[in-house]
Amino acid sequence: MEFEKAVQELKEHIKDYAEGMLTKSRGKNQYVCPFCASGTGVNGTGAFTVYENHFYCFSCQKNGDIFDLVEQVEGIDKKQVVQHTAQRYGINIDRKSRESHKKEEIADYTAFYRECNSHLQETDYHRGISLDTLNRFLVGYDAQWKHPKAPKAPSTPRLIIPTSKTSYFARDTRNTADIPKEQQEYTKQKVKIDSWHIFNEKAVNNAPVLYIVEGEIDALSIIDVGGNAVGFGGIGYINFFFKVLDHSKMAKEQKFIIALDNDKAGEKAKNTLIDGFCKRGIAFCVYNPSGKHKDSNEALMSDRSEFEKSVLYGIENVDKLIEEYRGKEDMEYQQKYCAEALLGGFIDGIATNVNTEVIPTGFKVLDDILDGGLYEGLYGIGAISSLGKTTFALQIADQIAEYGHQVLIFSLEMSQNELIAKSISRNTLKRVIAAKGDVSDAKTTRGIMSGRKYPLYNQTERELIKNAVGDYQSISKNIFIREGMGNVGVDNIVEQVKEHIRKANKLPVVIVDYLQILMPHSERGTDKTNTDYAILTLKRLSRDYKIPVVVISSFNRENYSNKVSMQSFKESGAIEYSSDVLIGLQLMGTGAKDFDVDEAKSKNPREIEAVILKNRNGRTGGKIRYNFYAMFNYFSELGEIGGNTSINQRKAVTGGKGSTKNKKKPKIETDTDLMKIKSCELYANGDEVL
């Protein structure tokens, strides 16, 4: 088969090839991108789409035909890829036609450029650039242009801008509204025989002052008003510019002016150019003659005279602009990072914060270890499932609210009503303890929320619930609960915290429950990358607003029987490195020989240790003992293991006066069990042992 005919037939096998060699992702004709791996995210949604004879990735913008795909997937050399693909599909290519094609490939596009240039006046799509300049660079027009590698594609009218003998830029001359939707992504196409070349690259060797722009038309616009410019063809082609620069004998003597588009892509490309120039020790400045306009061509078409003045100003004052840019950059850098410049602000900050109040958690031993309570920073609380991490954080929230501080809770699993009911349930138990009453009167979360149970309660129980609600009401003005179910991401949290500060006019303590069920920042990211992003964003939030941010995290499954450590936190290394304080909750005895997690969970109260895994500004390694009454959502702090405990706490442990030595603790599992309990031991400081 003749070479060209074989090539066209092979291109039509692209869907077969993708089906056999690529991993399918969600969507018709969509696969995991072999270039950028789009489609490997948690939702399996890919941006790599295969069409009739070509592919396109909407994520990395890679596009091409079956040969580009085979080259990437199988690592086949470019020179062998056609023959390799032909063998795969049993197509024999005539040797003579293949040799003839190789000779044609060596040829250049010069004749094509001259033919197109002769038709330049057939279009008025000159973008404000004079015919003299367009002719100087052999710019032309092809009313029926087809991509050389896609002869079956529909013909379109194109402005042809040569970048070398073997590469050119084809710009669609139609109005966007007149272009069919399926063709709009192909309005700007680069064509090459070997490799891409930047526009006007010879100027890198002979222009004393040179503007650096993105597009070929922007470069022509600057040249048309008396400047000189190169267009590297988009952010993905900057390396081609640096390759030319590295081979230039004049580069160290030239002066470059960075004048990129006024958009995000332009900002990104600008930073890449700055890094490259600094690395090479080349003189440059950032000066944009387009002013408020998007790019140089838009400025030319808007006001040619003003644009010309701006371009010439940059050339005539390049030394001054370079000096000013260096001075400005140095000054900004000094003010932002130099300790000498920061010292004044540091001292002012100390004076400003002299009366700043630390926020107590309400757990006295924990506050002592944390040097008084919560400060600006990121706090992580982790535990295995059903160990009370939400309850622990909620109790801290209520205790913070008692001190008059606002708390903003992001509850991503439980509803607002469930959290309120948990707090009221805790209050019923606290009131029973304070009154030395009957624990059977205290109520569980379900007992609070279930309306059908209320007619069965006696007067004492009803009065207890009423008073517990009153206790919560007294602090409720300081508690704000925003709930979500799979639809709240960390960026939403940041915006909602900003909204709270703006509307409530106060800085809250932020609690996020919990990390692993935040909506992913990127559907294509891994669990680790999304979790890392969430942690770093929450850390930035705490730093920017100088507030405590508490994030609850689940633990890895292997930690059900192993002692807690910083490695226990799921998916993320960022939480280990970015957190200021990390607290791990574990059952007493975890890690010991013959430890049974189910047996430990069945105890009432459950014996819990809070292990201080990390404390950036204080003591680490401490363990605080708690009794956790799961039915009533209540943690009672007993003291630091190995540290000081109160007299009454020691009595409870050692069997002194008021101890429970030789007394069997009743087991509480259901409301029925609870009703059998008639009394509880009480201590002077309010701690209890049921």
XYZ file of C-alpha atoms in Angstrom:
690
model
C 0.000 0.000 0.000
C 1.236 3.508 -0.793
C 2.616 5.386 2.181
C 0.058 8.232 2.327
C -2.876 5.878 1.914
C -1.490 3.598 4.639
C -1.022 6.534 7.006
C -4.632 7.671 6.556
C -5.978 4.170 7.078
C -3.880 3.742 10.226
C -5.147 7.022 11.677
C -8.673 5.616 11.510
C -7.594 2.855 13.945
C -7.084 5.319 16.807
C -10.261 4.239 18.637
C -9.274 0.572 18.354
C -5.820 1.405 19.698
C -7.194 3.415 22.617
C -9.634 0.641 23.513
C -6.864 -1.954 23.583
C -4.006 0.044 25.119
C -5.499 2.764 27.371
C -7.413 2.623 30.655
C -11.058 3.632 30.316
C -12.379 6.559 32.341
C -15.902 7.879 32.738
C -17.507 9.307 29.617
C -17.902 8.235 26.014
C -14.566 7.722 24.230
C -12.705 8.985 27.312
C -9.595 7.374 28.769
C -6.851 7.983 31.319
C -4.451 10.426 29.660
C -1.066 8.744 28.991
C 0.581 12.183 29.129
C -0.781 13.777 32.338
C -2.721 10.853 33.959
C -6.012 12.775 33.935
C -8.715 10.276 34.842
C -6.946 8.653 37.812
C -8.784 10.788 40.384
C -11.293 9.475 42.913
C -14.222 10.064 40.547
C -12.500 8.501 37.544
C -13.428 11.424 35.321
C -10.920 11.877 32.489
C -10.262 14.759 30.129
C -8.556 12.663 27.437
C -10.995 12.134 24.540
C -10.542 10.082 21.381
C -12.265 11.235 18.185
C -12.483 9.670 14.710
C -8.819 10.171 13.782
C -7.233 12.170 16.595
C -7.163 12.685 20.376
C -7.273 15.729 22.638
C -6.740 16.106 26.405
C -8.658 19.016 27.892
C -6.410 18.876 30.966
C -2.877 19.048 29.520
C -3.946 20.192 25.989
C -1.970 17.419 24.322
C -3.387 16.434 20.937
C -2.353 14.333 17.977
C -3.031 11.222 15.942
C -2.515 7.503 16.484
C 1.227 7.808 15.844
C 1.685 10.375 18.627
C -0.237 8.001 20.896
C 1.831 4.940 19.966
C 5.033 6.939 20.453
C 3.978 7.933 23.987
C 2.363 4.674 25.141
C 4.904 2.206 23.742
C 8.014 4.396 23.655
C 8.517 3.796 19.933
C 11.061 5.985 18.156
C 9.434 8.656 15.969
C 11.229 7.332 12.881
C 9.857 3.821 13.418
C 6.356 4.610 14.692
C 4.514 4.405 11.340
C 6.068 1.066 10.413
C 5.465 -0.289 13.944
C 1.785 0.723 13.840
C 1.381 -0.718 10.344
C 2.695 -4.083 11.552
C 0.206 -4.013 14.453
C -2.722 -3.751 12.037
C -1.287 -5.973 9.281
C -0.719 -3.222 6.700
C 2.228 -3.522 4.310
C 3.656 -0.190 3.161
C 5.247 -0.027 -0.275
C 8.974 0.537 0.216
C 9.365 2.957 -2.713
C 6.497 5.175 -1.542
C 7.996 5.185 1.980
C 11.392 6.319 0.667
C 9.699 8.992 -1.448
C 7.823 10.263 1.632
C 11.058 10.519 3.620
C 12.522 12.764 0.928
C 9.384 14.930 1.011
C 9.669 15.257 4.802
C 13.126 16.761 4.469
C 11.679 19.501 2.258
C 10.527 22.792 3.792
C 7.442 25.016 3.538
C 9.111 27.941 1.740
C 7.169 27.489 -1.520
C 3.927 27.203 0.469
C 4.723 30.447 2.311
C 5.355 32.330 -0.940
C 2.121 31.069 -2.442
C 0.134 32.114 0.648
C 1.861 35.514 0.764
C 0.711 36.220 -2.788
C -2.888 35.902 -1.505
C -2.440 38.088 1.584
C -4.608 40.910 0.233
C -7.532 38.529 -0.198
C -8.219 38.866 3.540
C -8.668 41.940 5.723
C -7.618 39.927 8.756
C -4.416 41.898 9.306
C -5.051 42.764 12.994
C -3.951 46.393 12.493
C -0.493 45.324 11.236
C 0.782 46.981 8.050
C 1.262 45.026 4.831
C 4.942 46.021 4.808
C 5.544 44.214 8.108
C 3.425 41.211 7.135
C 5.260 40.876 3.812
C 8.626 41.268 5.518
C 7.925 38.100 7.506
C 6.271 36.342 4.541
C 2.911 36.187 6.300
C 0.252 34.839 3.969
C -3.335 33.692 3.577
C -4.816 30.319 2.636
C -8.582 30.383 2.122
C -8.823 26.568 1.993
C -6.184 25.521 4.518
C -5.986 21.950 5.789
C -3.568 20.590 8.333
C -0.880 18.617 6.444
C -1.362 15.708 8.822
C -5.169 15.752 8.672
C -6.180 16.045 4.983
C -9.680 14.715 5.731
C -10.398 17.576 8.125
C -12.612 20.399 6.803
C -10.807 23.291 5.095
C -10.732 26.651 6.910
C -9.453 30.155 6.056
C -6.131 30.804 7.795
C -3.502 33.494 8.271
C -0.188 31.682 7.809
C 2.682 33.037 9.949
C 6.051 31.343 9.285
C 8.291 30.726 12.299
C 10.963 28.839 10.320
C 11.305 26.960 7.035
C 9.813 23.892 8.709
C 7.249 25.339 11.116
C 4.412 27.856 11.006
C 1.385 29.149 12.887
C -2.067 28.913 11.241
C -4.620 31.366 12.718
C -8.300 31.000 11.809
C -9.528 34.289 10.293
C -13.250 33.757 10.912
C -15.222 35.450 13.663
C -15.614 33.163 16.676
C -19.405 33.257 16.319
C -19.099 31.819 12.792
C -16.929 28.877 13.813
C -18.715 25.570 14.592
C -18.358 24.571 18.232
C -16.455 21.365 17.425
C -13.811 23.402 15.526
C -13.270 26.199 18.070
C -10.459 24.436 19.918
C -8.474 24.261 16.653
C -8.510 27.943 15.655
C -4.824 28.333 16.555
C -2.697 25.502 15.221
C 1.045 25.027 15.030
C 2.494 22.985 12.164
C 6.020 21.555 12.092
C 8.097 19.067 10.188
C 10.769 18.565 12.824
C 10.515 20.760 15.935
C 8.855 24.045 16.845
C 10.675 27.361 16.346
C 9.869 30.644 18.074
C 8.775 33.555 15.910
C 11.594 35.923 14.823
C 14.230 33.891 16.677
C 17.036 35.481 14.628
C 16.423 38.704 16.618
C 17.907 36.971 19.680
C 21.263 37.278 17.934
C 21.063 40.790 16.539
C 18.666 43.073 18.489
C 20.204 45.208 21.294
C 16.790 45.603 22.963
C 14.206 42.882 22.522
C 10.607 42.566 23.712
C 9.503 39.072 24.773
C 5.822 38.326 24.097
C 3.666 35.204 23.889
C 1.985 35.333 20.489
C 3.328 35.762 16.980
C 0.760 38.492 16.254
C 1.798 40.374 19.409
C 5.411 40.276 18.238
C 4.388 41.571 14.788
C 2.431 44.387 16.492
C 5.548 45.619 18.359
C 7.710 45.285 15.258
C 5.164 47.266 13.228
C 5.582 50.385 15.423
C 9.382 50.337 15.445
C 10.328 47.848 18.145
C 11.731 44.358 17.921
C 10.192 41.277 19.485
C 10.102 37.511 19.603
C 6.973 35.435 20.212
C 7.595 32.097 21.898
C 4.120 30.848 20.999
C 2.512 30.232 24.399
C 3.599 29.165 27.884
C 4.214 25.595 26.765
C 6.950 26.746 24.390
C 9.107 28.892 26.694
C 11.822 26.234 26.708
C 12.238 26.703 22.958
C 13.012 30.366 23.641
C 15.600 29.484 26.287
C 17.156 26.932 23.929
C 17.690 29.715 21.360
C 18.956 32.025 24.110
C 21.504 29.463 25.287
C 22.940 29.173 21.775
C 23.117 32.942 21.258
C 26.533 34.587 21.394
C 24.908 37.982 22.016
C 22.486 37.164 24.834
C 24.721 38.507 27.640
C 25.018 41.823 25.784
C 21.310 42.174 25.000
C 18.590 43.756 27.121
C 15.229 42.036 27.303
C 11.819 43.503 28.100
C 9.172 41.048 29.345
C 5.792 42.189 27.990
C 3.341 39.292 28.337
C -0.461 39.128 28.297
C -2.349 40.643 31.226
C -3.915 37.373 32.398
C -3.132 34.380 34.614
C -1.237 32.550 31.877
C 0.831 35.661 31.226
C 1.641 35.999 34.931
C 2.756 32.377 35.091
C 4.900 32.731 31.958
C 6.394 35.964 33.311
C 7.615 34.226 36.459
C 9.119 31.413 34.375
C 10.970 33.944 32.206
C 12.233 35.862 35.242
C 13.610 32.651 36.759
C 15.301 31.761 33.479
C 16.875 35.201 32.999
C 18.125 35.341 36.604
C 19.617 31.871 36.316
C 21.531 32.946 33.198
C 22.583 36.349 34.549
C 20.885 38.219 31.681
C 19.713 41.851 31.956
C 15.924 42.266 31.824
C 12.977 44.245 33.115
C 9.211 43.838 33.213
C 7.440 46.575 31.271
C 4.211 46.181 29.335
C 3.523 48.741 26.569
C -0.028 47.379 26.195
C -1.068 49.114 29.444
C -4.580 48.145 30.484
C -5.168 46.100 27.334
C -4.953 42.309 27.302
C -2.004 42.133 24.925
C 0.106 44.117 22.471
C -2.127 43.500 19.464
C -5.223 44.701 21.314
C -3.313 47.864 22.304
C -2.202 48.410 18.696
C -5.755 48.114 17.374
C -7.158 50.324 20.125
C -4.753 53.281 19.808
C -1.800 52.831 17.456
C -0.200 56.181 18.297
C -0.285 55.619 22.073
C 0.988 52.066 21.662
C 3.885 53.248 19.512
C 4.883 55.816 22.168
C 4.821 53.110 24.849
C 6.920 50.684 22.794
C 9.550 53.321 21.943
C 9.611 54.548 25.559
C 10.579 51.055 26.679
C 13.431 50.887 24.160
C 14.772 54.383 24.839
C 14.602 53.967 28.632
C 15.521 50.305 28.937
C 18.535 50.943 31.198
C 16.420 53.033 33.559
C 13.634 50.409 33.551
C 16.102 47.623 34.330
C 17.580 49.613 37.218
C 14.134 50.542 38.570
C 12.929 46.948 38.294
C 15.965 45.642 40.163
C 15.550 48.289 42.870
C 11.835 47.628 43.244
C 12.317 43.869 43.420
C 15.130 44.246 45.941
C 13.070 46.622 48.099
C 10.008 44.326 48.041
C 12.165 41.324 48.876
C 13.902 43.139 51.735
C 10.616 44.335 53.240
C 9.009 40.923 52.912
C 11.802 38.663 54.116
C 14.756 40.539 55.646
C 14.826 40.266 59.453
C 16.020 43.872 59.750
C 12.862 45.112 58.018
C 10.638 42.651 59.889
C 11.946 43.589 63.319
C 9.880 46.774 63.595
C 6.668 44.910 62.816
C 7.640 42.160 65.223
C 8.043 44.627 68.111
C 4.787 46.389 67.190
C 3.083 43.005 67.118
C 4.228 42.204 70.650
C 2.844 45.521 71.865
C -0.440 44.932 70.030
C -0.823 41.396 71.358
C 0.134 42.133 74.958
C -3.513 41.781 76.012
C -4.368 38.949 73.646
C -6.238 36.294 75.608
C -5.406 32.616 75.169
C -8.548 30.528 74.656
C -8.909 27.763 77.308
C -10.312 24.403 76.208
C -11.988 23.917 79.585
C -9.897 20.798 80.283
C -7.486 22.004 82.964
C -4.709 19.453 82.433
C -4.857 19.820 78.660
C -4.722 23.610 79.008
C -1.693 23.313 81.292
C 0.186 21.270 78.670
C -0.879 23.710 75.935
C 0.392 26.679 77.970
C -3.052 27.956 78.829
C -5.169 26.713 75.921
C -5.541 27.383 72.217
C -3.463 29.924 70.292
C -3.286 30.851 66.623
C -2.432 27.663 64.740
C -3.614 24.324 63.405
C -4.676 21.652 65.921
C -5.300 18.053 64.882
C -7.385 15.583 66.913
C -7.372 11.990 65.708
C -8.780 8.657 66.800
C -10.131 5.365 65.508
C -13.837 5.088 64.717
C -16.354 5.428 67.592
C -13.779 6.591 70.137
C -15.415 9.958 70.739
C -13.276 12.393 68.728
C -16.327 14.400 67.624
C -17.686 14.398 71.193
C -14.298 15.475 72.580
C -14.069 18.381 70.119
C -17.713 19.345 70.711
C -17.193 19.421 74.482
C -14.159 21.666 73.971
C -16.325 23.889 71.731
C -18.995 24.216 74.424
C -16.395 24.925 77.096
C -14.773 27.585 74.895
C -18.212 29.143 74.389
C -18.634 29.298 78.187
C -15.594 31.591 78.282
C -17.363 33.932 75.852
C -15.439 33.014 72.696
C -17.213 32.242 69.437
C -16.848 28.795 67.873
C -17.635 28.020 64.234
C -18.201 24.272 63.714
C -18.204 22.668 60.276
C -20.092 19.412 60.783
C -19.696 17.311 57.652
C -21.244 14.125 59.055
C -23.766 15.039 61.771
C -26.640 17.476 61.502
C -26.945 20.673 63.504
C -29.703 19.079 65.623
C -27.552 16.034 66.428
C -24.741 18.219 67.755
C -27.139 20.297 69.845
C -28.710 17.112 71.242
C -25.262 15.725 72.172
C -24.496 18.892 74.122
C -27.856 18.842 75.928
C -27.372 15.144 76.736
C -24.013 15.973 78.349
C -25.652 18.746 80.340
C -28.254 16.349 81.782
C -25.475 14.149 83.162
C -23.526 17.132 84.526
C -26.651 18.386 86.328
C -27.352 14.967 87.824
C -23.771 14.804 89.096
C -23.893 18.322 90.519
C -27.180 17.579 92.309
C -26.006 14.162 93.536
C -29.084 12.796 91.840
C -30.137 9.614 90.119
C -28.124 8.927 86.965
C -31.122 7.137 85.495
C -32.627 10.592 84.942
C -29.794 11.645 82.555
C -30.637 11.329 78.877
C -28.837 10.018 75.806
C -28.760 11.864 72.460
C -31.619 9.712 71.225
C -33.469 10.324 74.460
C -33.213 14.065 73.810
C -34.175 13.928 70.127
C -36.992 11.369 70.256
C -40.278 13.220 70.734
C -42.226 10.013 71.320
C -40.302 9.414 74.547
C -41.201 12.703 76.189
C -44.720 11.652 77.325
C -43.074 8.740 79.189
C -40.689 10.954 81.176
C -41.555 11.828 84.769
C -41.582 15.368 86.111
C -37.980 15.139 87.373
C -36.719 14.039 83.963
C -38.648 16.756 82.153
C -37.330 19.406 84.518
C -33.797 18.073 84.028
C -34.074 18.320 80.223
C -35.549 21.807 80.500
C -32.643 22.986 82.672
C -30.075 21.246 80.426
C -31.546 23.101 77.447
C -31.276 26.325 79.463
C -27.610 25.612 80.180
C -26.962 25.179 76.477
C -28.995 28.250 75.613
C -26.725 30.378 77.823
C -23.720 29.560 75.611
C -25.524 28.984 72.304
C -25.062 32.601 71.162
C -21.342 31.814 70.828
C -21.771 28.563 68.851
C -22.311 28.517 65.085
C -22.861 25.237 63.239
C -22.619 24.855 59.455
C -23.473 21.387 58.235
C -22.745 19.618 54.975
C -22.841 16.173 53.466
C -20.152 15.611 50.830
C -20.659 19.065 49.342
C -18.288 21.154 51.476
C -14.664 21.536 50.466
C -11.843 23.329 52.201
C -12.191 26.326 49.872
C -15.873 26.596 50.914
C -14.759 26.559 54.554
C -12.318 29.410 53.978
C -15.033 31.516 52.326
C -17.542 30.743 55.090
C -15.025 31.675 57.793
C -14.467 34.981 55.990
C -18.244 35.471 55.853
C -18.549 34.756 59.589
C -15.829 37.267 60.460
C -17.435 39.853 58.197
C -20.974 39.391 59.548
C -20.346 38.469 63.200
C -17.422 40.891 63.472
C -15.510 38.417 65.656
C -12.698 35.923 65.132
C -13.949 32.391 65.898
C -12.263 29.184 66.899
C -12.862 26.952 63.844
C -13.590 23.225 64.189
C -13.741 20.951 61.122
C -15.352 17.530 61.604
C -13.823 15.784 59.829
C -10.862 15.886 57.423
C -11.422 12.750 55.355
C -14.967 13.627 54.239
C -14.175 17.079 52.925
C -15.181 17.365 49.277
C -12.009 16.789 47.169
C -10.332 19.936 45.876
C -9.595 18.144 42.587
C -11.549 15.204 41.198
C -8.398 14.070 39.441
C -6.201 14.280 42.534
C -5.359 11.354 44.804
C -6.672 11.105 48.370
C -3.238 12.172 49.594
C -2.927 15.243 47.361
C -6.460 16.377 48.241
C -5.865 15.848 51.968
C -2.528 17.654 51.801
C -4.203 20.575 50.029
C -6.903 20.723 52.720
C -4.367 20.722 55.569
C -2.178 23.387 54.003
C -5.231 25.563 53.265
C -6.485 25.275 56.863
C -2.998 26.070 58.143
C -2.938 29.181 55.945
C -6.395 30.123 57.263
C -5.169 29.963 60.876
C -2.102 32.032 59.987
C -3.892 34.653 57.905
C -6.600 35.342 60.512
C -4.546 34.447 63.617
C -7.151 31.997 64.897
C -7.090 28.422 66.232
C -8.302 25.889 63.649
C -9.096 22.427 65.008
C -9.400 19.620 62.463
C -10.649 16.156 63.382
C -9.105 13.201 61.555
C -9.762 9.490 61.398
C -6.921 7.025 61.891
C -5.546 4.262 59.716
C -7.198 0.893 60.308
C -3.971 -0.665 61.651
C -4.163 1.728 64.624
C -7.123 -0.151 66.115
C -4.652 -2.243 68.114
C -1.447 -0.180 67.866
C -0.401 2.818 69.912
C -1.114 6.185 68.334
C 1.669 8.032 66.540
C 1.946 10.814 64.009
C 1.872 8.149 61.300
C -1.629 7.199 62.461
C -3.232 10.120 60.628
C -4.752 9.003 57.343
C -3.624 9.862 53.818
C -1.524 12.875 54.645
C 2.028 13.704 55.571
C 1.014 17.368 55.572
C -0.932 17.054 58.837
C 2.201 15.745 60.547
C 4.374 18.596 59.307
C 1.917 21.505 59.200
C 0.025 21.066 62.470
C 1.118 23.029 65.511
C -0.452 20.524 67.900
C -1.439 16.903 67.283
C -3.533 14.984 69.815
C -4.275 11.293 69.430
C -7.049 9.616 71.413
C -6.635 5.934 72.254
C -8.112 3.358 74.579
C -6.127 2.636 77.738
C -3.924 -0.377 77.167
C -3.707 0.018 73.396
C -0.600 -1.730 72.129
C -0.278 -3.995 75.150
C -0.119 -7.760 74.829
C -3.555 -9.437 74.620
C -5.251 -6.028 74.207
C -8.835 -6.453 72.982
C -10.252 -3.319 71.367
C -13.854 -4.567 71.537
C -13.561 -5.364 75.231
C -12.009 -1.945 75.907
C -14.840 -0.237 74.020
C -17.456 -2.145 76.004
C -16.302 -0.654 79.308
C -18.423 2.046 80.850
C -16.950 4.508 81.232
C -14.389 3.910 78.505
C -10.879 4.667 79.652
C -9.283 7.031 77.159
C -5.812 8.507 76.831
C -5.159 11.769 74.995
C -1.560 11.560 73.762
C 0.202 14.826 72.896
C 2.030 13.684 69.746
C 3.229 17.127 68.705
C 3.294 20.493 70.445
C 5.324 22.969 68.432
C 5.628 25.428 71.319
C 5.486 23.196 74.338
C 5.820 19.783 75.896
C 5.187 16.615 73.871
C 4.720 12.981 74.833
C 2.319 13.695 77.691
C -0.715 11.471 78.242
C -3.927 12.673 79.842
C -6.435 10.195 81.206
C -10.176 10.614 80.641
C -13.301 8.694 81.517
C -15.570 8.774 78.491
C -19.300 8.280 79.096
C -20.262 7.551 75.508
C -24.002 7.359 76.192
C -24.002 10.899 77.528
C -21.308 12.437 75.299
C -19.175 13.406 78.270
C -15.422 13.351 78.900
C -14.222 13.626 82.490
C -10.573 14.615 82.838
C -8.777 12.556 85.520
C -5.213 13.873 85.212
C -1.916 13.404 83.444
C -0.524 9.897 83.497
C 2.762 10.076 85.355
C 2.088 13.725 86.203
C 0.289 15.601 88.983
C -3.326 14.816 89.753
C -5.694 16.453 92.198
C -6.186 14.970 95.673
C -9.668 13.808 94.795
C -8.468 12.316 91.517
C -5.785 10.352 93.401
C -8.426 9.115 95.842
C -10.447 7.797 92.953
C -7.459 5.898 91.629
C -5.759 4.708 94.858
C -8.767 3.724 96.914
C -8.652 6.508 99.508
C -11.669 8.122 101.067
C -14.517 8.102 98.612
C -12.842 5.517 96.389
C -14.689 2.803 94.514
C -12.311 0.063 95.627
C -14.090 -3.313 95.831
C -17.192 -1.740 94.341
C -18.403 -3.234 91.079
C -19.071 -0.659 88.359
C -22.476 -1.177 86.765
C -22.409 -1.784 83.036
C -24.377 0.726 80.953
C -25.216 -0.260 77.396
C -28.861 0.678 76.888
C -31.509 2.928 78.372
C -32.901 -0.170 80.103
C -29.567 -0.757 81.864
C -29.433 2.904 82.752
C -32.802 2.779 84.503
C -31.384 0.136 86.871
C -28.719 2.523 88.186
C -29.784 4.165 91.432
C -26.855 6.285 92.495
C -23.362 7.494 91.728
C -20.322 8.349 93.803
C -19.567 12.063 93.818
C -16.392 13.964 94.614
C -15.792 17.462 95.850
C -14.363 18.630 92.545
C -17.234 17.276 90.519
C -15.408 14.213 89.108
C -17.432 11.028 89.264
C -17.015 7.280 88.912
C -20.178 5.508 87.854
